[in-house]
PDB file of C-alpha atoms in Angstrom:
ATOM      1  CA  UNK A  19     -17.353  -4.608 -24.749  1.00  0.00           C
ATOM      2  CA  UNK A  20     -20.198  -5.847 -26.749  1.00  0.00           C
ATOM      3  CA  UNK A  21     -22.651  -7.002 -24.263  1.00  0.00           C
ATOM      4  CA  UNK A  22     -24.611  -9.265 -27.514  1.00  0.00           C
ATOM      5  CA  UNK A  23     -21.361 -11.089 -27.606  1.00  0.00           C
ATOM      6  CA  UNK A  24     -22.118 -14.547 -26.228  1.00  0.00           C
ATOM      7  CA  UNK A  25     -18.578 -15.703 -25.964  1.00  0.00           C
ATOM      8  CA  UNK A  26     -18.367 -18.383 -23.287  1.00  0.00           C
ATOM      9  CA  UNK A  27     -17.432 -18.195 -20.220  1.00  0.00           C
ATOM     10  CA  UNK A  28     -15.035 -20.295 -19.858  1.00  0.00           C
ATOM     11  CA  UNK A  29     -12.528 -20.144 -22.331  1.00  0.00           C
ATOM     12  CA  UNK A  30      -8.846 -20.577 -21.416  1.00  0.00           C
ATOM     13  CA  UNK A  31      -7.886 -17.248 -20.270  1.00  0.00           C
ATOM     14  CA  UNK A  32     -10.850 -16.828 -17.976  1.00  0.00           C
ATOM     15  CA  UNK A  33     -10.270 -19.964 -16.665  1.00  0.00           C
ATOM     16  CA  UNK A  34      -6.394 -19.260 -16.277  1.00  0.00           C
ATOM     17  CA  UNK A  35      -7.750 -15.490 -14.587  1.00  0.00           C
ATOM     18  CA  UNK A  36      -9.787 -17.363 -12.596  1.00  0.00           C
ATOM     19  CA  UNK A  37      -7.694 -20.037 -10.855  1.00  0.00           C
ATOM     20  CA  UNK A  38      -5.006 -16.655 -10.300  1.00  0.00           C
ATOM     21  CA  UNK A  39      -7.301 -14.733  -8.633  1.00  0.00           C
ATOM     22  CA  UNK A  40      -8.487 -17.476  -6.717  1.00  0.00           C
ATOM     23  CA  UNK A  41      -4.764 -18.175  -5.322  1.00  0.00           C
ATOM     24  CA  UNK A  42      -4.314 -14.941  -4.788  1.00  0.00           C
ATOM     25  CA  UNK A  43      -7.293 -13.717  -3.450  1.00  0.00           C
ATOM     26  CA  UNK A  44      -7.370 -16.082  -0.631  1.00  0.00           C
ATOM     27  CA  UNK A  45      -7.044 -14.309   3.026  1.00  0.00           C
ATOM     28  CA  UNK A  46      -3.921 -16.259   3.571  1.00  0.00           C
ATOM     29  CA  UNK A  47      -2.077 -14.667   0.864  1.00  0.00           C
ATOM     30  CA  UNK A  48      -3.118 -11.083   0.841  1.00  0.00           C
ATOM     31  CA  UNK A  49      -1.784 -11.202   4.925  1.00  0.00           C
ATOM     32  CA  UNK A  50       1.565 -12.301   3.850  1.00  0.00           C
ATOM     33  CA  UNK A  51       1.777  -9.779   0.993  1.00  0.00           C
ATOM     34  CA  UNK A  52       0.633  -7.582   3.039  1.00  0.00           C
ATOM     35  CA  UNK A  53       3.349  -8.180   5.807  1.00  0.00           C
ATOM     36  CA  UNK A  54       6.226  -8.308   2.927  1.00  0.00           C
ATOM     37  CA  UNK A  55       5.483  -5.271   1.584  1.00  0.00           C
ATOM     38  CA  UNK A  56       7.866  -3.144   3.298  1.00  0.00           C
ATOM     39  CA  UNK A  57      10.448  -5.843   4.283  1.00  0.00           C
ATOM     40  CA  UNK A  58      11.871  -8.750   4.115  1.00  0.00           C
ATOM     41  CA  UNK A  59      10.429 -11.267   6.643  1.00  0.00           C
ATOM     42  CA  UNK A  60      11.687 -14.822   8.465  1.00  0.00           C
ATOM     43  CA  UNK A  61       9.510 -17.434   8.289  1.00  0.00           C
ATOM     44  CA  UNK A  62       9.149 -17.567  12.059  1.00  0.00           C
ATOM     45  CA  UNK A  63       8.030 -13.632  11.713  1.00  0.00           C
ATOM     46  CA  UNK A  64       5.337 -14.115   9.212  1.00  0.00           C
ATOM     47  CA  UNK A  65       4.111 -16.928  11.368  1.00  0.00           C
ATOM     48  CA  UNK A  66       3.656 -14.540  14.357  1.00  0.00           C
ATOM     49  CA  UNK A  67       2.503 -11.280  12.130  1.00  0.00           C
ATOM     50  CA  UNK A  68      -0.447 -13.665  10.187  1.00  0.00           C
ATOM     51  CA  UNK A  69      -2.757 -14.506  13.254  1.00  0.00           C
ATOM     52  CA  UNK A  70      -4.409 -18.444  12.975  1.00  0.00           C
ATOM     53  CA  UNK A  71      -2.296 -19.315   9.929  1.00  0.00           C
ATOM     54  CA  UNK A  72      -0.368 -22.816  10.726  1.00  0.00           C
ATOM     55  CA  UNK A  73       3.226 -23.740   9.890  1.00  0.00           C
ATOM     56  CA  UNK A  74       1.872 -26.270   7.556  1.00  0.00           C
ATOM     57  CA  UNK A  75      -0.562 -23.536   5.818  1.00  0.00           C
ATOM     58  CA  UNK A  76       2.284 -20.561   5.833  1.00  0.00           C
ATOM     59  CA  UNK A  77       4.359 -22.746   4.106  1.00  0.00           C
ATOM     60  CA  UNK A  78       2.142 -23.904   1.060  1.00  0.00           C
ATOM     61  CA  UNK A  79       0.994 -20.303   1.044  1.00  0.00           C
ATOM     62  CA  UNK A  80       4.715 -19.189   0.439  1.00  0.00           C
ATOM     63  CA  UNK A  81       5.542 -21.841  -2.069  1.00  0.00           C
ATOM     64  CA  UNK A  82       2.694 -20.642  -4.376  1.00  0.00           C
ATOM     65  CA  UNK A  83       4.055 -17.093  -3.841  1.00  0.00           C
ATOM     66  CA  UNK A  84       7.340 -18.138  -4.892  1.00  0.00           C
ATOM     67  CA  UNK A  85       6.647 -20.064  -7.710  1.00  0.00           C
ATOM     68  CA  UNK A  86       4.383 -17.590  -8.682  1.00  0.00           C
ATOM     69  CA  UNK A  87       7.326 -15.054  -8.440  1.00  0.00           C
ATOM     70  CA  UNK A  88       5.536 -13.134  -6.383  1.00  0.00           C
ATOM     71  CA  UNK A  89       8.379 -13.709  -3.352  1.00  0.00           C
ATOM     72  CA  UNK A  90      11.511 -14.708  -3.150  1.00  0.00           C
ATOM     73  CA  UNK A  91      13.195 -16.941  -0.448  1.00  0.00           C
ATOM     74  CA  UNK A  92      16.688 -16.678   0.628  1.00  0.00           C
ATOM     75  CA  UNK A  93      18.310 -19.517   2.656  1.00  0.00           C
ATOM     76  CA  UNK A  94      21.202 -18.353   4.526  1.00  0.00           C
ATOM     77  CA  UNK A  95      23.509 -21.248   5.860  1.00  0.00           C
ATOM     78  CA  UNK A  96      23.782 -20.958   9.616  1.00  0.00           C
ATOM     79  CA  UNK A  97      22.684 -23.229  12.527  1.00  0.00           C
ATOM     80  CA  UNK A  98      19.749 -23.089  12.596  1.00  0.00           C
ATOM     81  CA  UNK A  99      19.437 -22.135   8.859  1.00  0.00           C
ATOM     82  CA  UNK A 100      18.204 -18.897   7.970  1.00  0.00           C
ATOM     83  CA  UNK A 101      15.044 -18.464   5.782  1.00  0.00           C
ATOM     84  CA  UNK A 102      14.062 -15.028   4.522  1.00  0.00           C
ATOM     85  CA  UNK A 103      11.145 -14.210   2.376  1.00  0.00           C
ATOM     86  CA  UNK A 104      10.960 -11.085   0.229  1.00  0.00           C
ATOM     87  CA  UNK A 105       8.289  -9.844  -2.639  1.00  0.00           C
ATOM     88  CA  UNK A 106       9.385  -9.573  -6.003  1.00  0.00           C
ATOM     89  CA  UNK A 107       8.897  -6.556  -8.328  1.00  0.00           C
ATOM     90  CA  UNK A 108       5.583  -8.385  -9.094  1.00  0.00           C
ATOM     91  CA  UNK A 109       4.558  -9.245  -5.553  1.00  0.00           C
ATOM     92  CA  UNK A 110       4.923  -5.288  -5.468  1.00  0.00           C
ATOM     93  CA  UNK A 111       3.443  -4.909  -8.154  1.00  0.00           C
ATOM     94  CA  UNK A 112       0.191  -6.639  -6.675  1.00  0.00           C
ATOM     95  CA  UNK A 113       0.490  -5.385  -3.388  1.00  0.00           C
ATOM     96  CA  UNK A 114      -1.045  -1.761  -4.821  1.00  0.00           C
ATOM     97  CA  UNK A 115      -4.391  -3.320  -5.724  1.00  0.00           C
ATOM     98  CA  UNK A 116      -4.482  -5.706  -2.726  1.00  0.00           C
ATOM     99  CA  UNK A 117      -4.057  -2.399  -0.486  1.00  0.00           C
ATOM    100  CA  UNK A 118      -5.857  -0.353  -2.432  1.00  0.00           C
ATOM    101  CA  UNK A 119      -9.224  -3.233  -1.603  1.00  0.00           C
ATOM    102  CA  UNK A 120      -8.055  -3.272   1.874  1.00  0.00           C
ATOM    103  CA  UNK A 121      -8.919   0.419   1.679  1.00  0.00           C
ATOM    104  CA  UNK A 122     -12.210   0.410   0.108  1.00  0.00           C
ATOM    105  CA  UNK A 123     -13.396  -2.237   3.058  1.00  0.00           C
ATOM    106  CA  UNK A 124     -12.366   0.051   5.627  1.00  0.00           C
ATOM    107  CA  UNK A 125     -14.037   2.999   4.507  1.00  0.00           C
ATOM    108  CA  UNK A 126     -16.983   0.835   3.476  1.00  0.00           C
ATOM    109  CA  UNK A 127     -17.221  -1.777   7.090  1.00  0.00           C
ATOM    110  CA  UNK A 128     -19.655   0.171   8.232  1.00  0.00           C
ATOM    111  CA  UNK A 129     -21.986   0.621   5.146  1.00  0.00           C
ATOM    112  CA  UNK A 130     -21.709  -2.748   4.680  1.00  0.00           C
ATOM    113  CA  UNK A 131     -22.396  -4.196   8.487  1.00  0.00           C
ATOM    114  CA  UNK A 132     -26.064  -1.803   8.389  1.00  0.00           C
ATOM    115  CA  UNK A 133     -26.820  -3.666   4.560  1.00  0.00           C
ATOM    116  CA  UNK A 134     -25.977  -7.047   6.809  1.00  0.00           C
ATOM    117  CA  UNK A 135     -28.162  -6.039   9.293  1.00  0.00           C
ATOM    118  CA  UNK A 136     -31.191  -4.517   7.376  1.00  0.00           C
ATOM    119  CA  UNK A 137     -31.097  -7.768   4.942  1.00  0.00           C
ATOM    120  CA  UNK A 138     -30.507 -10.200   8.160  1.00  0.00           C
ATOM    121  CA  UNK A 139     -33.625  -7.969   9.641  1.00  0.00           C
ATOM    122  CA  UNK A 140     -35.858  -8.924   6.279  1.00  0.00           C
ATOM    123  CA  UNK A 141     -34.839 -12.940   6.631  1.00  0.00           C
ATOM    124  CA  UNK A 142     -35.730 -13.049   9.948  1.00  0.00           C
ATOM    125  CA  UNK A 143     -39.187 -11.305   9.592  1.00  0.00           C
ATOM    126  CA  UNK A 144     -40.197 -13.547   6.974  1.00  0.00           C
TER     127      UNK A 144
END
């Protein structure tokens, strides 16, 4: 990349990037993908598995999944009715990254609370 290249910003693809990563980024979503990763999942199971998420919350989070095509969801006709959610082959697809950054802050938390600390340390002083 040439970094004298003053290209701006926001054109149209880093905008469309940008409002992606945003959905997906947010902590709501990487929990469910995270919990559909190896299986499919009721609704009433990702509820319990994605602690402080609300019904009303879960559900927006898995309609942008879905028409994302990230997940699927599978209605199967029974009383009550059944409603299973499953990842895609692109959900997959995204769940290596999304794991792979869960990783990193693991093996980084602690590095990371001592740069909190030492910087909180410094703002406080002054």
């Amino acid at each position: 990349m040439d970094v004298t290249d003053h290209q701006p910003v926001h054109s149209a693809g880093c905008m469309r990037v940008s409002k992606l990563l945003s959905r997906i980024g947010d902590k709501w979503t990487v929990l469910v993908i995270m919990l559909l990763r190896g299986k499919s999942r009721r609704f009433s199971d990702l509820k319990r598995g994605v602690d402080g998420i609300s019904q009303r919350m879960l559900t927006l989070t898995l309609r942008n999944l879905e028409r994302d095509g990230l997940v699927t969801r599978t209605v199967t006709p029974s009383i009550p009715p059944r409603v299973d959610y499953e990842l895609t082959e692109l959900g997959h697809s995204l769940a290596v990254p999304i794991q792979a950054l869960g990783a990193w802050a693991f093996e980084h938390m602690d590095r990371i609370d001592a740069a909190q600390a030492t910087y909180d340390e410094k703002e406080n002083a002054a």
